[in-house]
Coordinates of C-alpha atoms and ligand atoms in Angstrom, one line a residue:
M5 CA 8.9 16.7 -10.3
S6 CA 10.3 19.1 -12.9
L7 CA 13.1 18.4 -15.3
P8 CA 16.4 19.9 -14.2
P9 CA 18.2 22.4 -16.5
N10 CA 20.1 20.6 -19.3
A11 CA 17.7 17.7 -19.4
T12 CA 16.7 16.5 -22.8
I13 CA 13.3 16.8 -24.3
G14 CA 12.6 14.3 -27.1
I15 CA 10.3 15.7 -29.9
L16 CA 8.6 13.4 -32.3
G17 CA 8.2 15.2 -35.6
G18 CA 10.5 17.5 -37.4
G19 CA 8.4 20.4 -38.7
Q20 CA 8.1 24.0 -37.8
L21 CA 6.1 23.4 -34.6
G22 CA 9.0 21.2 -33.4
R23 CA 11.5 23.9 -34.4
M24 CA 9.7 26.6 -32.4
S25 CA 9.3 24.3 -29.5
A26 CA 13.0 23.4 -29.6
L27 CA 13.9 27.1 -29.6
A28 CA 11.6 27.7 -26.6
A29 CA 13.2 24.7 -24.8
A30 CA 16.7 26.1 -25.5
R31 CA 15.7 29.4 -23.9
L32 CA 14.6 27.5 -20.7
G33 CA 17.9 25.7 -20.6
Y34 CA 16.9 22.3 -22.0
R35 CA 18.4 20.2 -24.8
T36 CA 16.2 18.7 -27.5
H37 CA 16.4 15.5 -29.5
V38 CA 14.2 15.5 -32.6
Y39 CA 13.1 12.2 -34.1
A40 CA 11.6 12.2 -37.6
P41 CA 11.6 10.0 -40.7
E42 CA 13.2 12.6 -43.1
A43 CA 16.6 14.3 -42.9
D44 CA 17.2 18.1 -42.6
Q45 CA 13.8 18.9 -41.1
P46 CA 13.1 22.4 -39.7
A47 CA 13.3 21.2 -36.1
M48 CA 16.5 19.2 -36.6
Q49 CA 18.3 22.4 -37.7
V50 CA 17.9 23.9 -34.2
A51 CA 17.9 20.8 -32.0
T52 CA 20.8 19.5 -29.9
R53 CA 20.5 16.1 -31.5
H54 CA 18.4 14.4 -34.0
T55 CA 17.5 10.9 -35.3
V56 CA 16.4 10.2 -38.8
A57 CA 14.3 7.0 -38.6
G58 CA 10.8 5.7 -39.2
Y59 CA 8.1 5.8 -36.5
T60 CA 8.1 2.0 -36.3
D61 CA 11.9 1.5 -36.3
E62 CA 12.1 -0.3 -33.0
D63 CA 15.9 -0.1 -32.6
A64 CA 16.0 3.6 -33.3
L65 CA 13.1 4.3 -31.0
V66 CA 14.6 2.4 -28.1
E67 CA 17.9 4.3 -28.5
F68 CA 15.9 7.6 -28.7
G69 CA 13.8 6.7 -25.7
R70 CA 16.9 6.0 -23.6
A71 CA 18.6 9.2 -24.7
V72 CA 15.7 11.6 -23.6
D73 CA 14.1 12.5 -20.3
V74 CA 10.6 13.1 -21.6
V75 CA 8.9 12.6 -25.0
T76 CA 6.6 15.1 -26.7
F77 CA 5.1 15.6 -30.1
E78 CA 4.8 18.2 -32.7
F79 CA 3.0 15.8 -35.0
E80 CA 0.1 13.9 -33.5
N81 CA -0.3 11.2 -36.1
V82 CA 2.5 8.9 -34.9
P83 CA 1.4 5.3 -34.9
S84 CA 0.3 3.9 -31.5
R85 CA 3.1 1.3 -31.9
T86 CA 5.6 4.1 -31.5
L87 CA 4.2 5.0 -28.1
D88 CA 4.0 1.4 -27.1
I89 CA 7.8 1.2 -27.6
L90 CA 8.6 4.6 -26.0
G91 CA 6.2 4.3 -23.1
P92 CA 8.4 2.1 -20.9
L93 CA 11.5 4.2 -21.6
A94 CA 10.3 7.8 -20.9
P95 CA 7.2 9.7 -19.9
C96 CA 5.2 10.8 -22.9
H97 CA 3.3 14.1 -22.8
P98 CA 0.6 14.4 -23.9
S99 CA -0.4 10.8 -23.2
A100 CA -1.0 8.0 -25.6
R101 CA -4.7 8.3 -24.7
V102 CA -4.9 12.0 -25.7
L103 CA -3.2 11.2 -29.0
A104 CA -5.6 8.3 -29.7
I105 CA -8.6 10.6 -29.1
C106 CA -7.2 13.4 -31.3
Q107 CA -6.1 11.0 -34.1
D108 CA -9.6 9.9 -34.8
R109 CA -12.4 12.3 -35.7
V110 CA -15.1 10.0 -34.3
A111 CA -13.4 9.6 -30.9
E112 CA -12.7 13.3 -30.9
K113 CA -16.4 14.2 -31.5
R114 CA -17.5 11.8 -28.8
F115 CA -15.0 13.3 -26.4
M116 CA -16.1 16.8 -27.2
A117 CA -19.7 15.9 -26.5
E118 CA -18.7 14.3 -23.1
A119 CA -16.7 17.5 -22.3
G120 CA -19.9 19.6 -23.0
I121 CA -18.7 21.1 -26.2
P122 CA -21.4 21.1 -28.9
T123 CA -20.4 19.7 -32.3
A124 CA -22.1 19.5 -35.7
P125 CA -24.4 16.5 -36.1
W126 CA -22.2 13.5 -37.2
E127 CA -22.3 9.8 -38.1
A128 CA -19.5 7.3 -38.5
I129 CA -19.5 5.9 -42.0
G130 CA -18.2 2.4 -42.9
S131 CA -20.2 1.6 -46.0
E132 CA -22.2 3.2 -48.8
A133 CA -25.4 2.1 -46.9
D134 CA -24.2 4.0 -43.8
L135 CA -23.6 7.1 -45.9
R136 CA -27.1 6.9 -47.4
R137 CA -28.6 6.5 -43.9
A138 CA -26.6 9.3 -42.5
L139 CA -27.5 11.6 -45.4
A140 CA -31.1 10.9 -44.7
T141 CA -30.8 12.2 -41.1
I142 CA -28.1 14.9 -41.4
G143 CA -29.2 16.2 -44.8
L144 CA -27.3 18.4 -47.3
P145 CA -25.0 20.3 -47.3
A146 CA -22.7 18.1 -45.3
V147 CA -19.0 17.3 -45.1
L148 CA -17.5 13.9 -45.6
K149 CA -14.1 13.4 -44.0
T150 CA -11.7 10.6 -43.4
T151 CA -11.6 9.9 -39.7
R152 CA -7.8 9.8 -39.6
L153 CA -4.8 11.7 -41.1
G154 CA -6.7 14.6 -42.6
Y155 CA -5.2 18.1 -42.5
D156 CA -5.4 21.4 -44.4
G157 CA -8.6 20.2 -46.1
R158 CA -7.1 16.9 -47.3
G159 CA -9.2 13.9 -46.9
Q160 CA -12.5 15.7 -47.0
A161 CA -15.3 16.7 -49.4
V162 CA -18.2 19.1 -49.1
L163 CA -21.4 17.6 -50.3
R164 CA -23.7 20.3 -51.6
D165 CA -26.1 18.2 -53.6
T166 CA -26.8 14.6 -54.3
A167 CA -24.5 14.7 -57.4
D168 CA -21.5 15.3 -55.1
V169 CA -22.1 12.1 -53.1
A170 CA -20.8 9.3 -55.4
P171 CA -17.6 11.1 -56.5
A172 CA -16.8 11.9 -52.8
W173 CA -17.4 8.3 -51.8
Q174 CA -15.2 7.0 -54.6
R175 CA -12.4 9.4 -53.6
L176 CA -12.5 8.9 -49.9
A177 CA -13.6 5.2 -49.4
P178 CA -12.6 2.6 -48.3
R179 CA -11.0 4.5 -45.4
P180 CA -13.2 4.9 -42.3
L181 CA -15.2 8.2 -42.8
I182 CA -17.4 10.6 -40.8
L183 CA -20.3 12.6 -42.2
E184 CA -20.7 15.9 -40.5
G185 CA -23.5 18.5 -41.0
F186 CA -22.3 21.6 -42.7
V187 CA -21.9 24.4 -40.1
P188 CA -22.9 27.8 -41.5
F189 CA -20.3 29.6 -39.5
T190 CA -19.6 33.3 -39.5
M191 CA -16.1 32.9 -38.2
E192 CA -13.5 30.3 -37.4
L193 CA -11.9 30.6 -34.0
S194 CA -9.3 28.8 -32.0
A195 CA -8.6 28.5 -28.3
I196 CA -5.1 27.5 -27.2
V197 CA -4.8 26.1 -23.7
A198 CA -1.9 24.8 -21.6
R199 CA -2.2 22.4 -18.7
G200 CA 0.6 21.6 -16.4
V201 CA 1.6 18.5 -14.5
D202 CA 0.1 20.1 -11.4
G203 CA -3.3 20.5 -13.1
A204 CA -3.1 24.3 -13.5
T205 CA -4.4 25.6 -16.8
A206 CA -3.7 28.8 -18.8
V207 CA -5.7 29.8 -21.9
F208 CA -4.6 32.3 -24.4
D209 CA -7.0 34.9 -25.9
I210 CA -9.2 33.6 -28.6
A211 CA -7.9 33.9 -32.1
E212 CA -9.9 34.5 -35.3
N213 CA -8.7 32.5 -38.3
R214 CA -9.0 32.9 -42.1
H215 CA -8.1 30.1 -44.5
L216 CA -7.1 30.3 -48.1
H217 CA -7.3 27.2 -50.2
H218 CA -7.9 25.2 -47.0
I219 CA -4.6 26.5 -45.5
L220 CA -4.5 29.0 -42.6
D221 CA -3.7 32.4 -44.1
L222 CA -4.4 34.9 -41.4
T223 CA -4.9 34.9 -37.6
F224 CA -6.2 38.0 -35.8
A225 CA -5.7 38.1 -32.0
P226 CA -7.8 38.8 -30.1
A227 CA -10.8 37.7 -32.2
R228 CA -13.2 40.5 -32.9
I229 CA -16.1 38.8 -31.0
P230 CA -18.2 39.7 -28.0
A231 CA -16.5 39.2 -24.6
S232 CA -19.1 36.7 -23.6
V233 CA -18.3 34.5 -26.7
A234 CA -14.6 34.7 -26.0
L235 CA -15.1 33.7 -22.4
A236 CA -17.3 30.7 -23.5
A237 CA -14.6 29.6 -26.0
Q238 CA -11.9 29.8 -23.3
A239 CA -14.1 27.9 -20.9
H240 CA -14.6 25.1 -23.5
A241 CA -10.9 24.8 -24.0
T242 CA -10.1 24.7 -20.3
R243 CA -12.8 22.1 -19.7
L244 CA -11.4 20.1 -22.6
A245 CA -7.8 20.2 -21.2
K246 CA -9.0 19.0 -17.8
A247 CA -11.2 16.2 -19.3
L248 CA -8.3 15.0 -21.4
G249 CA -5.9 15.1 -18.5
L250 CA -3.7 17.0 -20.9
I251 CA -0.1 17.8 -20.1
G252 CA 1.1 20.2 -22.7
V253 CA -0.7 22.5 -25.1
A254 CA -3.8 21.9 -27.2
A255 CA -5.7 23.9 -29.7
L256 CA -9.5 23.7 -29.9
E257 CA -10.8 24.8 -33.3
L258 CA -14.3 26.3 -33.1
F259 CA -17.0 27.6 -35.5
L260 CA -19.0 30.6 -34.5
L261 CA -22.6 30.6 -35.6
P262 CA -24.7 33.7 -36.3
S263 CA -26.6 33.1 -33.1
G264 CA -23.3 33.4 -31.1
T265 CA -23.2 29.6 -30.4
L266 CA -19.9 27.9 -30.5
V267 CA -19.4 24.5 -32.2
G268 CA -16.3 22.4 -31.7
N269 CA -14.5 21.2 -34.9
E270 CA -11.2 19.7 -34.1
I271 CA -8.6 19.3 -31.3
A272 CA -4.9 19.4 -31.9
P273 CA -2.9 18.1 -28.9
R274 CA 0.1 20.3 -29.6
P275 CA 1.1 23.9 -30.4
H276 CA -1.0 25.2 -33.3
N277 CA -0.4 27.4 -36.3
S278 CA -3.1 29.8 -35.1
G279 CA -1.1 30.4 -31.9
H280 CA 2.1 31.7 -33.5
W281 CA 1.2 35.2 -32.6
T282 CA 1.8 34.4 -29.0
I283 CA 5.6 34.4 -29.6
E284 CA 5.6 38.2 -29.9
A285 CA 2.4 39.3 -28.3
C286 CA 2.5 37.4 -25.0
G287 CA 5.1 37.2 -22.2
A288 CA 5.3 33.4 -22.8
S289 CA 4.4 31.8 -26.1
Q290 CA 2.4 28.7 -26.8
F291 CA 5.7 26.9 -27.4
E292 CA 7.1 28.0 -24.0
Q293 CA 3.9 26.9 -22.3
H294 CA 4.2 23.5 -24.0
I295 CA 7.8 23.0 -22.9
R296 CA 7.0 24.2 -19.4
A297 CA 4.1 21.7 -19.2
V298 CA 6.0 18.7 -20.5
A299 CA 9.1 19.6 -18.4
G300 CA 6.9 19.9 -15.2
L301 CA 7.6 23.6 -14.7
P302 CA 4.9 26.0 -13.6
L303 CA 3.0 27.5 -16.5
A304 CA 3.5 31.2 -17.3
S305 CA 0.7 33.7 -17.5
A306 CA -1.1 33.6 -20.9
S307 CA -1.8 37.3 -20.9
R308 CA -1.3 39.3 -24.1
H309 CA 0.5 42.7 -24.1
H310 CA -0.2 43.5 -27.8
D311 CA -2.8 42.8 -30.4
A312 CA -1.4 40.8 -33.3
V313 CA -2.1 39.7 -36.9
M314 CA -0.2 36.6 -38.1
R315 CA 0.2 35.8 -41.8
N316 CA 1.5 32.4 -43.0
L317 CA 4.1 32.6 -45.8
V318 CA 3.0 29.8 -48.0
G319 CA 4.8 28.6 -51.1
P320 CA 6.6 30.8 -53.6
E321 CA 4.1 33.7 -53.2
G322 CA 4.7 33.7 -49.4
M323 CA 8.5 33.8 -49.9
A324 CA 8.1 36.7 -52.3
R325 CA 6.8 38.8 -49.4
W326 CA 9.8 38.1 -47.2
P327 CA 12.3 40.8 -48.3
D328 CA 9.6 43.6 -47.8
L329 CA 8.6 42.2 -44.4
L330 CA 12.1 42.6 -43.1
S331 CA 12.0 46.3 -43.5
A332 CA 8.7 46.9 -41.7
P333 CA 9.5 47.7 -38.1
E334 CA 6.4 46.4 -36.5
I335 CA 6.5 43.1 -38.3
V336 CA 8.5 40.1 -37.0
G337 CA 9.4 37.4 -39.6
H338 CA 10.1 33.7 -39.1
L339 CA 11.4 31.3 -41.7
Y340 CA 11.4 27.6 -41.0
G341 CA 14.5 26.5 -43.0
K342 CA 12.7 24.5 -45.6
A343 CA 14.7 24.2 -48.8
E344 CA 12.0 24.4 -51.5
P345 CA 9.1 26.8 -51.6
R346 CA 6.7 24.3 -53.1
P347 CA 3.1 25.6 -53.6
G348 CA 1.0 25.1 -50.5
R349 CA 4.1 24.6 -48.3
K350 CA 4.3 26.6 -45.1
M351 CA 7.7 28.3 -45.4
G352 CA 7.4 30.7 -42.5
H353 CA 5.1 33.3 -41.0
A354 CA 5.1 36.9 -40.0
T355 CA 3.4 38.7 -37.1
R356 CA 2.4 42.3 -37.0
L357 CA 2.2 43.8 -33.5
L358 CA -0.5 46.4 -32.9
P359 CA -1.1 48.4 -29.7
H360 CA -3.2 46.5 -27.2
G361 CA -6.9 47.1 -27.9
S362 CA -6.4 48.6 -31.4
L363 CA -7.3 45.7 -33.6
A364 CA -11.0 45.9 -32.9
G365 CA -11.2 49.3 -34.6
L366 CA -9.4 48.2 -37.8
S367 CA -10.8 46.8 -41.0
D368 CA -9.1 43.6 -42.2
L369 CA -7.4 45.6 -45.0
E370 CA -6.0 48.0 -42.4
A371 CA -4.9 45.2 -40.2
V372 CA -2.9 43.4 -42.9
R373 CA -1.4 46.5 -44.6
G374 CA 2.3 45.9 -45.3
F375 CA 2.1 42.1 -45.3
Ligands
AMP125 P1 -10.8 20.4 -40.6 O1 -9.8 19.6 -41.3 O2 -11.9 19.6 -39.9 O3 -10.2 21.4 -39.7 O4 -11.6 21.2 -41.8 C1 -10.9 22.1 -42.6 C2 -11.8 23.3 -42.9 O5 -13.0 22.9 -43.6 C3 -12.3 24.0 -41.7 O6 -11.4 25.0 -41.2 C4 -13.6 24.7 -42.2 O7 -13.3 25.8 -42.9 C5 -14.1 23.6 -43.2 N1 -15.0 22.7 -42.5 C6 -14.7 21.5 -41.8 N2 -15.8 20.9 -41.3 C7 -16.8 21.7 -41.6 C8 -18.2 21.6 -41.3 N3 -18.8 20.6 -40.6 N4 -19.0 22.6 -41.7 C9 -18.5 23.7 -42.4 N5 -17.2 23.8 -42.8 C10 -16.4 22.8 -42.4

């Protein structure tokens, strides 16, 4: 059953993903209620209501759960206790099970393998002895990561030679860790898939992502890869969504090897930074698909009517680009309403639209001219 117009969608998390989800919800005639621990968050500025309270504040959560018709997330690292409290009060999409898998890199890797998505070789690490054993089988280079709460390169270390091992262990332990083989990728890709209450899926075209200082800098859509690779990446994402029993949107981050093989890296059970281009380049964005899915509406087509390049506006340098972006006719700018442009902070993004099919013929430099 779908939510009637004017129903309220509760969103846990107050960042830009929640902001753009709330804007999409408003367009579909829904109200939103944002719940996050800090005041004046980007999503709160555009929501119908908001609650400023911690993720384990039982009274505030009960009040929130009673005030909304469905709960969704823009931030997947909410404690499981939050969902235990909300579960009896309102349906949660995606489910607590999906969140539990995606919060833990070990569970995530196991799940990908079960869903038929190859991953780098990996070992769970609980002690220095585990690490030594894992290094003996996986070898160097390798990447040591915390299993939980890592993002934008935080909570991880690349081990290039044996001298890197002890400092990385000291920095990251005693948290539970995972050691992954280093993947010599030629490109980072992402596949964004939506799955509705009725089990229907819709997957966007594969995007090609470039990072700067571990933060997404540019996304090119569609990725400049052979059609067979794009189809394989889309098939992985669709299989994953079905295996998860996902209701909502998820992003599957993939590495492309020189051989053309795809290796799964991470799953984000929510709209993703590498899907912002869908706002302008598709009939329905990743945010609209997410809202449609959690509201029980039919999914829209994920087809793309333009090629696109998205650039994140990060920190003071990103904000310095803003005035010029506004005068470029083919560039659409978004700001998230954050007060201070601290270094490394995602302040907004801009999307350049290009005629359908034209991106493949452009160099990176040509594609980003004017940004
Ligand atoms: P993650 O937090 O897992 O998304 O990792 C952040 C970034 O680190 C990725 O986007 C890659 O550029 C790099 N990275 C992560 N894991 C690996 C790996 N196993 N091999 C090579 N590069 C990696």
